[in-house]
């Protein structure tokens, strides 16, 4: 899971898990299937699903984002190298064998979420496999099939109003993107201060997260600085509550990226999300399907959406500005006096995030060529030429994945706000956000 731009009682869970396992055993022993299509226990389907994801990984190097289950299953996938046709028909078969929920399972909403999620992840796997076999989908068909969501379409005029506002904040001659770039140069973190700035941002995000989220004591992560990637940051989850986080230093890193990346990849973003899934679903309930994470699947919309929304959960706007001014700007050697102005401009640019989706849609649907897409990103998304080129490389590699960041964030925000009801407190926001992190909810289930 990467970044491009821009309390449930645990003892109760374990009890529910035991009850459920017993329920599954009884159910499969008693069932007489009315349509002569035998069902299988959920745990058997989950195991087959993990093996299918690993099998797709043999054909698509980006597919398996993380796997921390039995190493021999991975070795088996490598040895077998099942064909795409075989994988597709096995996934279809498993979807047809999903069991009904037992009476005990029906009392715990997580079981229905689990079943629906597993079924939808399998359907998404079939879509990816068919794409690898040459099936052509439009951008929107693809995002629906893979991520269970479709991004809204915005006309040029939608972005123009924001661009006009931005032009007033950044007066002068020449193209607006160049004025924005010149303005932004003053907020680059000097490379010799990068490590200190990131370390401090990560510590702050962790301090803000820990009082609200019950994390395993042994959780930790390592940060590495890398080059020559199409993304700007990546969390490689290793299992056992550990993450490897990589930060790409190909392009200058602006000061806002420190908190953004620390939250998104770390706390309360991907690292926390993965650790909570492992703790609550894999270790406590024995739901083995969460030992694997297929990148091109609905799970990514939830992962990226929660990682991006988590920045707002950890920092209100005034909190963030105060932290940047008082702590991060001085460590980076930047002028704190300009922090408010900087974030005012960035808030406007953030409103252009859907221009990135439009560019990807037009480009992948063959309505704009590469050069036109780069030019569109410069004009409507405020990407400088090198960033626009990096973005197009990202679109070529990850395709409709781009919707997971901004649409994901908007869907997650709307869901959490709705669950909060009228209790608009920070505590309540954390509670609803954490509950979402710990449960297998589909993007379509956020609506
Ligand atoms: Zn991410």
Short mmCIF file of C-alpha atoms and ligand atoms in Angstrom, two decimals:
data_model
loop_
_atom_site.label_atom_id
_atom_site.label_comp_id
_atom_site.label_asym_id
_atom_site.label_seq_id
_atom_site.Cartn_x
_atom_site.Cartn_y
_atom_site.Cartn_z
CA UNK A 1 0.00 0.00 0.00
CA UNK A 2 1.48 3.22 -0.92
CA UNK A 3 1.06 6.89 -1.02
CA UNK A 4 1.23 8.89 -4.17
CA UNK A 5 0.34 12.52 -3.81
CA UNK A 6 -0.79 14.53 -2.43
CA UNK A 7 -13.21 -0.70 20.66
CA UNK A 8 -14.29 -3.81 20.59
CA UNK A 9 -13.68 -6.04 23.67
CA UNK A 10 -11.05 -8.56 22.64
CA UNK A 11 -12.08 -11.30 25.05
CA UNK A 12 -15.60 -11.07 23.67
CA UNK A 13 -14.19 -11.43 20.16
CA UNK A 14 -12.31 -14.58 21.04
CA UNK A 15 -15.43 -16.06 22.60
CA UNK A 16 -17.45 -15.18 19.54
CA UNK A 17 -14.77 -16.80 17.44
CA UNK A 18 -14.93 -20.04 19.36
CA UNK A 19 -18.70 -20.08 19.18
CA UNK A 20 -18.50 -19.41 15.49
CA UNK A 21 -16.03 -22.19 14.83
CA UNK A 22 -18.30 -24.62 16.64
CA UNK A 23 -21.18 -23.24 14.60
CA UNK A 24 -19.35 -23.87 11.35
CA UNK A 25 -18.56 -27.44 12.30
CA UNK A 26 -22.17 -28.21 13.25
CA UNK A 27 -23.50 -26.47 10.19
CA UNK A 28 -21.37 -28.35 7.69
CA UNK A 29 -22.20 -31.66 9.32
CA UNK A 30 -25.94 -31.05 9.23
CA UNK A 31 -26.42 -29.27 5.94
CA UNK A 32 -28.44 -30.84 3.16
CA UNK A 33 -27.99 -28.57 0.20
CA UNK A 34 -31.23 -27.96 -1.66
CA UNK A 35 -29.64 -27.16 -5.03
CA UNK A 36 -27.08 -29.93 -5.01
CA UNK A 37 -24.21 -27.48 -4.83
CA UNK A 38 -22.20 -28.33 -1.75
CA UNK A 39 -21.15 -25.43 0.46
CA UNK A 40 -17.79 -25.35 2.19
CA UNK A 41 -16.83 -23.99 5.60
CA UNK A 42 -15.75 -20.37 5.45
CA UNK A 43 -12.28 -21.20 6.74
CA UNK A 44 -11.74 -23.67 3.87
CA UNK A 45 -12.79 -21.04 1.34
CA UNK A 46 -10.54 -18.51 3.08
CA UNK A 47 -7.56 -20.85 2.73
CA UNK A 48 -8.28 -21.45 -0.96
CA UNK A 49 -8.63 -17.70 -1.46
CA UNK A 50 -5.19 -17.03 0.05
CA UNK A 51 -3.70 -19.66 -2.26
CA UNK A 52 -5.45 -18.13 -5.28
CA UNK A 53 -4.11 -14.65 -4.45
CA UNK A 54 -0.60 -16.12 -4.22
CA UNK A 55 -1.19 -17.91 -7.53
CA UNK A 56 -2.17 -14.62 -9.23
CA UNK A 57 1.06 -13.17 -7.81
CA UNK A 58 2.92 -15.58 -10.09
CA UNK A 59 1.48 -13.75 -13.10
CA UNK A 60 1.39 -10.19 -11.74
CA UNK A 61 4.35 -8.95 -9.70
CA UNK A 62 2.38 -6.06 -8.14
CA UNK A 63 -0.61 -8.14 -7.06
CA UNK A 64 0.46 -9.49 -3.67
CA UNK A 65 1.11 -6.40 -1.58
CA UNK A 66 1.67 -8.31 1.62
CA UNK A 67 1.59 -11.92 2.77
CA UNK A 68 2.54 -13.09 6.24
CA UNK A 69 0.94 -16.52 6.31
CA UNK A 70 2.56 -19.95 5.90
CA UNK A 71 5.76 -19.60 3.78
CA UNK A 72 5.17 -23.06 2.30
CA UNK A 73 1.98 -21.80 0.63
CA UNK A 74 4.04 -19.21 -1.21
CA UNK A 75 6.57 -21.86 -2.23
CA UNK A 76 3.70 -24.07 -3.40
CA UNK A 77 2.28 -21.23 -5.54
CA UNK A 78 5.69 -20.74 -7.13
CA UNK A 79 6.07 -24.45 -7.81
CA UNK A 80 2.55 -24.97 -9.18
CA UNK A 81 2.31 -21.78 -11.24
CA UNK A 82 -1.36 -22.37 -11.93
CA UNK A 83 -2.70 -20.98 -15.20
CA UNK A 84 -4.88 -17.88 -15.24
CA UNK A 85 -7.79 -19.90 -16.64
CA UNK A 86 -7.50 -22.40 -13.79
CA UNK A 87 -7.32 -19.61 -11.18
CA UNK A 88 -10.39 -17.92 -12.65
CA UNK A 89 -12.53 -21.05 -12.64
CA UNK A 90 -11.43 -21.97 -9.11
CA UNK A 91 -12.39 -18.48 -7.88
CA UNK A 92 -15.78 -18.83 -9.59
CA UNK A 93 -16.27 -22.20 -7.93
CA UNK A 94 -15.47 -20.81 -4.49
CA UNK A 95 -17.92 -17.93 -4.90
CA UNK A 96 -20.62 -20.51 -5.56
CA UNK A 97 -19.70 -22.46 -2.44
CA UNK A 98 -20.00 -19.66 0.11
CA UNK A 99 -21.85 -21.06 3.14
CA UNK A 100 -24.91 -19.55 4.78
CA UNK A 101 -24.31 -18.01 8.20
CA UNK A 102 -25.13 -20.12 11.23
CA UNK A 103 -27.48 -18.77 13.89
CA UNK A 104 -24.47 -17.96 16.11
CA UNK A 105 -22.73 -16.15 13.27
CA UNK A 106 -25.81 -14.09 12.52
CA UNK A 107 -25.61 -12.58 15.98
CA UNK A 108 -22.18 -11.05 15.29
CA UNK A 109 -22.26 -8.56 12.37
CA UNK A 110 -18.59 -9.20 11.64
CA UNK A 111 -19.43 -12.64 10.22
CA UNK A 112 -21.70 -11.22 7.53
CA UNK A 113 -19.05 -8.61 6.74
CA UNK A 114 -16.49 -11.39 6.50
CA UNK A 115 -18.55 -13.46 4.07
CA UNK A 116 -19.52 -10.53 1.84
CA UNK A 117 -15.96 -9.27 1.84
CA UNK A 118 -14.47 -12.63 0.91
CA UNK A 119 -16.98 -13.09 -1.88
CA UNK A 120 -16.28 -9.61 -3.26
CA UNK A 121 -12.50 -10.02 -2.97
CA UNK A 122 -12.84 -13.23 -5.00
CA UNK A 123 -14.94 -11.44 -7.64
CA UNK A 124 -12.31 -8.71 -7.82
CA UNK A 125 -9.58 -11.35 -8.18
CA UNK A 126 -11.49 -12.80 -11.15
CA UNK A 127 -11.63 -9.34 -12.76
CA UNK A 128 -7.89 -8.85 -12.37
CA UNK A 129 -7.19 -12.33 -13.73
CA UNK A 130 -9.40 -11.65 -16.74
CA UNK A 131 -7.58 -8.35 -17.33
CA UNK A 132 -4.30 -10.27 -17.29
CA UNK A 133 -5.85 -12.55 -19.91
CA UNK A 134 -6.51 -9.54 -22.13
CA UNK A 135 -10.02 -8.49 -21.14
CA UNK A 136 -10.48 -4.75 -21.79
CA UNK A 137 -12.50 -2.64 -19.37
CA UNK A 138 -13.17 1.08 -19.33
CA UNK A 139 -11.68 3.03 -16.44
CA UNK A 140 -14.99 3.08 -14.56
CA UNK A 141 -15.78 -0.59 -15.28
CA UNK A 142 -12.33 -1.49 -14.03
CA UNK A 143 -12.56 0.52 -10.80
CA UNK A 144 -15.99 -0.97 -10.11
CA UNK A 145 -14.75 -4.50 -10.77
CA UNK A 146 -11.50 -4.18 -8.83
CA UNK A 147 -12.30 -1.65 -6.08
CA UNK A 148 -16.08 -1.79 -5.71
CA UNK A 149 -16.38 1.96 -6.44
CA UNK A 150 -16.58 4.46 -9.28
CA UNK A 151 -15.16 7.99 -9.05
CA UNK A 152 -17.45 10.91 -9.96
CA UNK A 153 -16.88 12.69 -13.27
CA UNK A 154 -16.01 16.38 -13.06
CA UNK A 155 -15.99 18.79 -16.03
CA UNK A 156 -13.09 21.23 -16.57
CA UNK A 157 -15.23 24.04 -15.14
CA UNK A 158 -15.31 22.25 -11.77
CA UNK A 159 -11.55 22.69 -11.45
CA UNK A 160 -11.41 26.12 -13.09
CA UNK A 161 -13.08 27.89 -10.14
CA UNK A 162 -10.36 26.59 -7.78
CA UNK A 163 -7.65 27.43 -10.29
CA UNK A 164 -8.95 31.02 -10.50
CA UNK A 165 -8.87 31.27 -6.72
CA UNK A 166 -5.35 29.89 -6.62
CA UNK A 167 -4.25 32.39 -9.28
CA UNK A 168 -5.36 35.21 -6.99
CA UNK A 169 -3.26 33.80 -4.14
CA UNK A 170 -0.23 33.36 -6.37
CA UNK A 171 -0.16 36.52 -8.54
CA UNK A 172 2.40 37.12 -11.29
CA UNK A 173 3.12 36.21 -14.90
CA UNK A 174 3.71 32.82 -16.49
CA UNK A 175 1.73 29.60 -16.13
CA UNK A 176 0.10 29.08 -12.72
CA UNK A 177 1.83 25.73 -12.18
CA UNK A 178 5.20 27.50 -12.46
CA UNK A 179 4.13 30.14 -9.94
CA UNK A 180 2.96 27.39 -7.61
CA UNK A 181 6.24 25.56 -8.07
CA UNK A 182 8.29 28.70 -7.36
CA UNK A 183 6.21 29.35 -4.23
CA UNK A 184 6.67 25.77 -3.09
CA UNK A 185 10.45 25.80 -3.46
CA UNK A 186 10.67 27.67 -0.16
CA UNK A 187 9.09 24.70 1.62
CA UNK A 188 11.39 21.90 0.51
CA UNK A 189 12.95 19.89 3.35
CA UNK A 190 16.75 20.05 2.91
CA UNK A 191 17.90 16.49 2.25
CA UNK A 192 20.30 16.46 5.23
CA UNK A 193 17.35 17.21 7.55
CA UNK A 194 14.93 14.70 6.05
CA UNK A 195 15.55 11.94 8.58
CA UNK A 196 15.12 14.23 11.60
CA UNK A 197 11.95 15.81 10.23
CA UNK A 198 10.37 12.44 9.42
CA UNK A 199 11.37 10.90 12.74
CA UNK A 200 9.75 13.78 14.61
CA UNK A 201 6.59 13.64 12.47
CA UNK A 202 6.29 9.87 13.02
CA UNK A 203 6.75 10.26 16.78
CA UNK A 204 4.00 12.89 16.88
CA UNK A 205 1.57 10.79 14.83
CA UNK A 206 2.22 7.81 17.10
CA UNK A 207 1.71 9.89 20.26
CA UNK A 208 -1.59 11.17 18.91
CA UNK A 209 -2.78 7.69 17.88
CA UNK A 210 -1.86 5.53 20.88
CA UNK A 211 -4.40 6.94 23.38
CA UNK A 212 -7.23 5.99 20.99
CA UNK A 213 -6.13 2.70 19.43
CA UNK A 214 -5.22 -0.45 21.31
CA UNK A 215 -2.11 -1.60 19.45
CA UNK A 216 -0.03 -4.71 20.19
CA UNK A 217 2.97 -3.85 22.40
CA UNK A 218 5.44 -5.23 19.89
CA UNK A 219 4.33 -3.11 16.93
CA UNK A 220 7.15 -1.23 15.19
CA UNK A 221 8.34 -0.08 11.81
CA UNK A 222 11.52 0.75 9.94
CA UNK A 223 11.95 3.67 7.55
CA UNK A 224 14.16 3.48 4.45
CA UNK A 225 14.95 6.17 1.88
CA UNK A 226 14.89 4.86 -1.71
CA UNK A 227 15.01 6.16 -5.31
CA UNK A 228 13.70 5.34 -8.76
CA UNK A 229 10.06 4.52 -7.89
CA UNK A 230 6.74 5.68 -9.36
CA UNK A 231 5.26 6.20 -5.87
CA UNK A 232 6.41 8.58 -3.15
CA UNK A 233 6.05 6.28 -0.14
CA UNK A 234 5.25 2.60 0.45
CA UNK A 235 4.34 0.52 3.47
CA UNK A 236 5.43 -3.08 3.10
CA UNK A 237 3.65 -4.89 5.90
CA UNK A 238 5.76 -7.77 7.22
CA UNK A 239 3.44 -9.45 9.72
CA UNK A 240 3.98 -9.74 13.47
CA UNK A 241 2.94 -6.08 13.71
CA UNK A 242 5.96 -4.82 11.80
CA UNK A 243 6.11 -2.59 8.72
CA UNK A 244 8.88 -1.51 6.39
CA UNK A 245 8.19 2.01 5.19
CA UNK A 246 10.04 3.35 2.17
CA UNK A 247 10.20 7.02 1.23
CA UNK A 248 11.12 7.89 -2.36
CA UNK A 249 13.63 10.76 -2.60
CA UNK A 250 13.67 11.06 -6.42
CA UNK A 251 12.01 14.48 -6.23
CA UNK A 252 12.30 17.24 -3.60
CA UNK A 253 10.18 16.51 -0.52
CA UNK A 254 8.04 19.36 0.76
CA UNK A 255 7.44 19.95 4.43
CA UNK A 256 3.75 18.92 4.32
CA UNK A 257 4.74 15.43 3.22
CA UNK A 258 6.30 14.68 6.61
CA UNK A 259 3.01 14.61 8.52
CA UNK A 260 1.11 13.26 5.51
CA UNK A 261 3.44 10.31 5.04
CA UNK A 262 3.93 9.67 8.77
CA UNK A 263 0.16 9.42 9.23
CA UNK A 264 -0.61 7.70 5.93
CA UNK A 265 2.06 4.99 6.06
CA UNK A 266 2.35 4.82 9.84
CA UNK A 267 -0.03 6.10 12.51
CA UNK A 268 -2.98 5.86 12.20
CA UNK A 269 -2.65 4.75 8.55
CA UNK A 270 -1.41 1.57 6.89
CA UNK A 271 0.79 0.33 9.72
CA UNK A 272 -2.04 0.60 12.25
CA UNK A 273 -4.63 -0.79 9.83
CA UNK A 274 -2.52 -3.86 9.06
CA UNK A 275 -1.57 -4.43 12.69
CA UNK A 276 -5.22 -4.23 13.79
CA UNK A 277 -6.37 -6.63 11.07
CA UNK A 278 -3.64 -9.07 12.05
CA UNK A 279 -4.40 -8.78 15.76
CA UNK A 280 -8.19 -8.81 15.67
CA UNK A 281 -9.03 -10.91 12.64
CA UNK A 282 -6.05 -13.23 12.10
CA UNK A 283 -4.70 -13.89 15.60
CA UNK A 284 -7.91 -13.55 17.65
CA UNK A 285 -10.43 -15.03 15.20
CA UNK A 286 -8.27 -17.21 12.99
CA UNK A 287 -9.52 -15.58 9.79
CA UNK A 288 -6.65 -16.55 7.59
CA UNK A 289 -7.71 -14.54 4.53
CA UNK A 290 -6.29 -11.42 6.20
CA UNK A 291 -2.76 -12.83 6.02
CA UNK A 292 -2.72 -11.80 2.37
CA UNK A 293 -3.44 -8.46 0.83
CA UNK A 294 -4.09 -8.32 -2.92
CA UNK A 295 -3.30 -4.81 -4.09
CA UNK A 296 -5.87 -4.60 -6.89
CA UNK A 297 -8.89 -5.30 -4.71
CA UNK A 298 -11.59 -3.49 -2.69
CA UNK A 299 -9.31 -3.74 0.35
CA UNK A 300 -7.15 -1.04 -1.24
CA UNK A 301 -9.92 1.54 -1.27
CA UNK A 302 -10.44 1.03 2.45
CA UNK A 303 -6.67 0.98 3.09
CA UNK A 304 -5.88 4.14 1.13
CA UNK A 305 -9.06 5.90 2.19
CA UNK A 306 -8.46 5.31 5.89
CA UNK A 307 -4.76 6.16 5.54
CA UNK A 308 -5.61 9.53 3.97
CA UNK A 309 -8.54 10.32 6.23
CA UNK A 310 -6.39 9.31 9.22
CA UNK A 311 -4.35 12.49 8.72
CA UNK A 312 -7.46 14.54 9.57
CA UNK A 313 -8.34 12.22 12.44
CA UNK A 314 -4.91 12.70 14.02
CA UNK A 315 -4.67 16.43 13.40
CA UNK A 316 -7.39 19.08 13.32
CA UNK A 317 -6.39 21.95 11.04
CA UNK A 318 -5.32 24.27 13.90
CA UNK A 319 -3.43 21.41 15.63
CA UNK A 320 -1.56 20.63 12.49
CA UNK A 321 -0.65 24.23 11.76
CA UNK A 322 0.62 24.72 15.31
CA UNK A 323 2.74 21.55 15.13
CA UNK A 324 4.18 22.52 11.74
CA UNK A 325 4.99 26.07 12.86
CA UNK A 326 6.36 25.30 16.29
CA UNK A 327 8.10 22.00 15.66
CA UNK A 328 8.60 20.78 12.09
CA UNK A 329 9.41 24.04 10.29
CA UNK A 330 12.24 24.83 12.76
CA UNK A 331 13.69 21.29 12.48
CA UNK A 332 13.61 21.65 8.69
CA UNK A 333 15.14 25.15 8.92
CA UNK A 334 12.10 26.73 7.18
CA UNK A 335 10.40 30.04 7.99
CA UNK A 336 7.58 29.31 10.43
CA UNK A 337 6.02 32.71 9.70
CA UNK A 338 4.95 31.42 6.27
CA UNK A 339 3.37 28.16 7.44
CA UNK A 340 -0.23 29.48 7.47
CA UNK A 341 0.13 30.89 3.96
CA UNK A 342 1.61 27.61 2.74
CA UNK A 343 -1.25 25.52 4.08
CA UNK A 344 -3.82 27.94 2.69
CA UNK A 345 -2.40 27.38 -0.79
CA UNK A 346 -2.18 23.60 -0.28
CA UNK A 347 -5.82 23.40 0.83
CA UNK A 348 -6.81 24.90 -2.50
CA UNK A 349 -4.55 22.58 -4.48
CA UNK A 350 -6.04 19.62 -2.60
CA UNK A 351 -9.42 20.54 -4.08
CA UNK A 352 -7.90 19.67 -7.46
CA UNK A 353 -7.21 16.06 -6.48
CA UNK A 354 -10.05 14.72 -8.64
CA UNK A 355 -8.29 16.21 -11.68
CA UNK A 356 -5.82 13.34 -11.24
CA UNK A 357 -8.70 10.86 -11.62
CA UNK A 358 -9.96 12.64 -14.73
CA UNK A 359 -6.48 12.50 -16.26
CA UNK A 360 -6.24 8.77 -15.55
CA UNK A 361 -9.73 8.10 -16.91
CA UNK A 362 -9.11 10.03 -20.15
CA UNK A 363 -5.67 8.50 -20.63
CA UNK A 364 -6.62 4.88 -19.94
CA UNK A 365 -9.83 5.17 -21.98
CA UNK A 366 -7.68 6.33 -24.92
CA UNK A 367 -9.17 9.81 -25.09
CA UNK A 368 -5.88 11.59 -24.31
CA UNK A 369 -2.36 10.52 -25.22
CA UNK A 370 0.61 10.61 -22.87
CA UNK A 371 1.70 14.16 -23.75
CA UNK A 372 -1.84 15.52 -23.42
CA UNK A 373 -2.23 13.79 -20.05
CA UNK A 374 0.99 15.36 -18.76
CA UNK A 375 -0.20 18.79 -19.99
CA UNK A 376 -3.64 18.26 -18.38
CA UNK A 377 -2.04 17.40 -15.05
CA UNK A 378 0.10 20.53 -15.24
CA UNK A 379 -2.90 22.71 -15.98
CA UNK A 380 -5.62 21.22 -13.77
CA UNK A 381 -3.83 19.33 -11.02
CA UNK A 382 -0.87 21.71 -10.50
CA UNK A 383 1.72 19.01 -11.15
CA UNK A 384 5.07 20.31 -12.42
CA UNK A 385 6.37 18.53 -15.52
CA UNK A 386 8.55 15.97 -13.65
CA UNK A 387 5.74 15.20 -11.20
CA UNK A 388 3.19 14.92 -14.00
CA UNK A 389 5.51 12.49 -15.78
CA UNK A 390 5.96 10.47 -12.59
CA UNK A 391 2.18 10.47 -12.17
CA UNK A 392 1.60 9.13 -15.69
CA UNK A 393 4.08 6.35 -14.96
CA UNK A 394 2.07 5.58 -11.84
CA UNK A 395 -1.18 5.55 -13.86
CA UNK A 396 0.36 3.17 -16.39
CA UNK A 397 1.45 0.77 -13.65
CA UNK A 398 -1.48 1.00 -11.23
CA UNK A 399 -4.28 2.23 -13.52
CA UNK A 400 -7.64 2.93 -11.80
CA UNK A 401 -5.99 2.41 -8.40
CA UNK A 402 -5.71 6.23 -8.36
CA UNK A 403 -9.33 6.56 -7.19
CA UNK A 404 -8.56 4.82 -3.92
CA UNK A 405 -6.80 7.85 -2.45
CA UNK A 406 -9.24 10.71 -2.87
CA UNK A 407 -12.53 8.87 -3.41
CA UNK A 408 -11.45 6.47 -0.67
CA UNK A 409 -10.83 9.35 1.72
CA UNK A 410 -14.14 11.03 0.89
CA UNK A 411 -16.12 7.79 1.32
CA UNK A 412 -14.38 6.99 4.61
CA UNK A 413 -14.90 10.52 5.92
CA UNK A 414 -18.61 10.49 5.03
CA UNK A 415 -19.03 7.05 6.64
CA UNK A 416 -17.27 8.02 9.89
CA UNK A 417 -19.17 11.33 10.10
CA UNK A 418 -22.46 9.50 9.64
CA UNK A 419 -21.61 6.95 12.32
CA UNK A 420 -20.71 9.78 14.70
CA UNK A 421 -24.25 11.10 14.54
CA UNK A 422 -24.54 14.31 16.48
CA UNK A 423 -21.59 13.57 18.74
CA UNK A 424 -18.96 15.49 16.80
CA UNK A 425 -16.09 14.99 19.21
CA UNK A 426 -12.55 13.90 18.53
CA UNK A 427 -13.00 10.83 20.81
CA UNK A 428 -16.06 9.68 18.92
CA UNK A 429 -14.31 10.20 15.58
CA UNK A 430 -11.39 8.07 16.74
CA UNK A 431 -13.77 5.36 17.95
CA UNK A 432 -15.69 5.08 14.68
CA UNK A 433 -12.49 5.32 12.65
CA UNK A 434 -10.81 2.56 14.66
CA UNK A 435 -13.88 0.33 14.39
CA UNK A 436 -13.69 0.70 10.62
CA UNK A 437 -9.96 -0.15 10.64
CA UNK A 438 -10.67 -3.39 12.51
CA UNK A 439 -13.55 -4.64 10.39
CA UNK A 440 -13.75 -6.05 6.87
CA UNK A 441 -16.11 -3.51 5.36
CA UNK A 442 -16.47 -3.14 1.59
CA UNK A 443 -16.34 0.21 -0.19
CA UNK A 444 -19.99 -0.23 -1.26
CA UNK A 445 -20.78 -0.84 2.42
CA UNK A 446 -19.55 2.65 3.32
CA UNK A 447 -22.53 4.24 1.59
ZN1 LIG B 1 -1.11 4.14 0.85
#
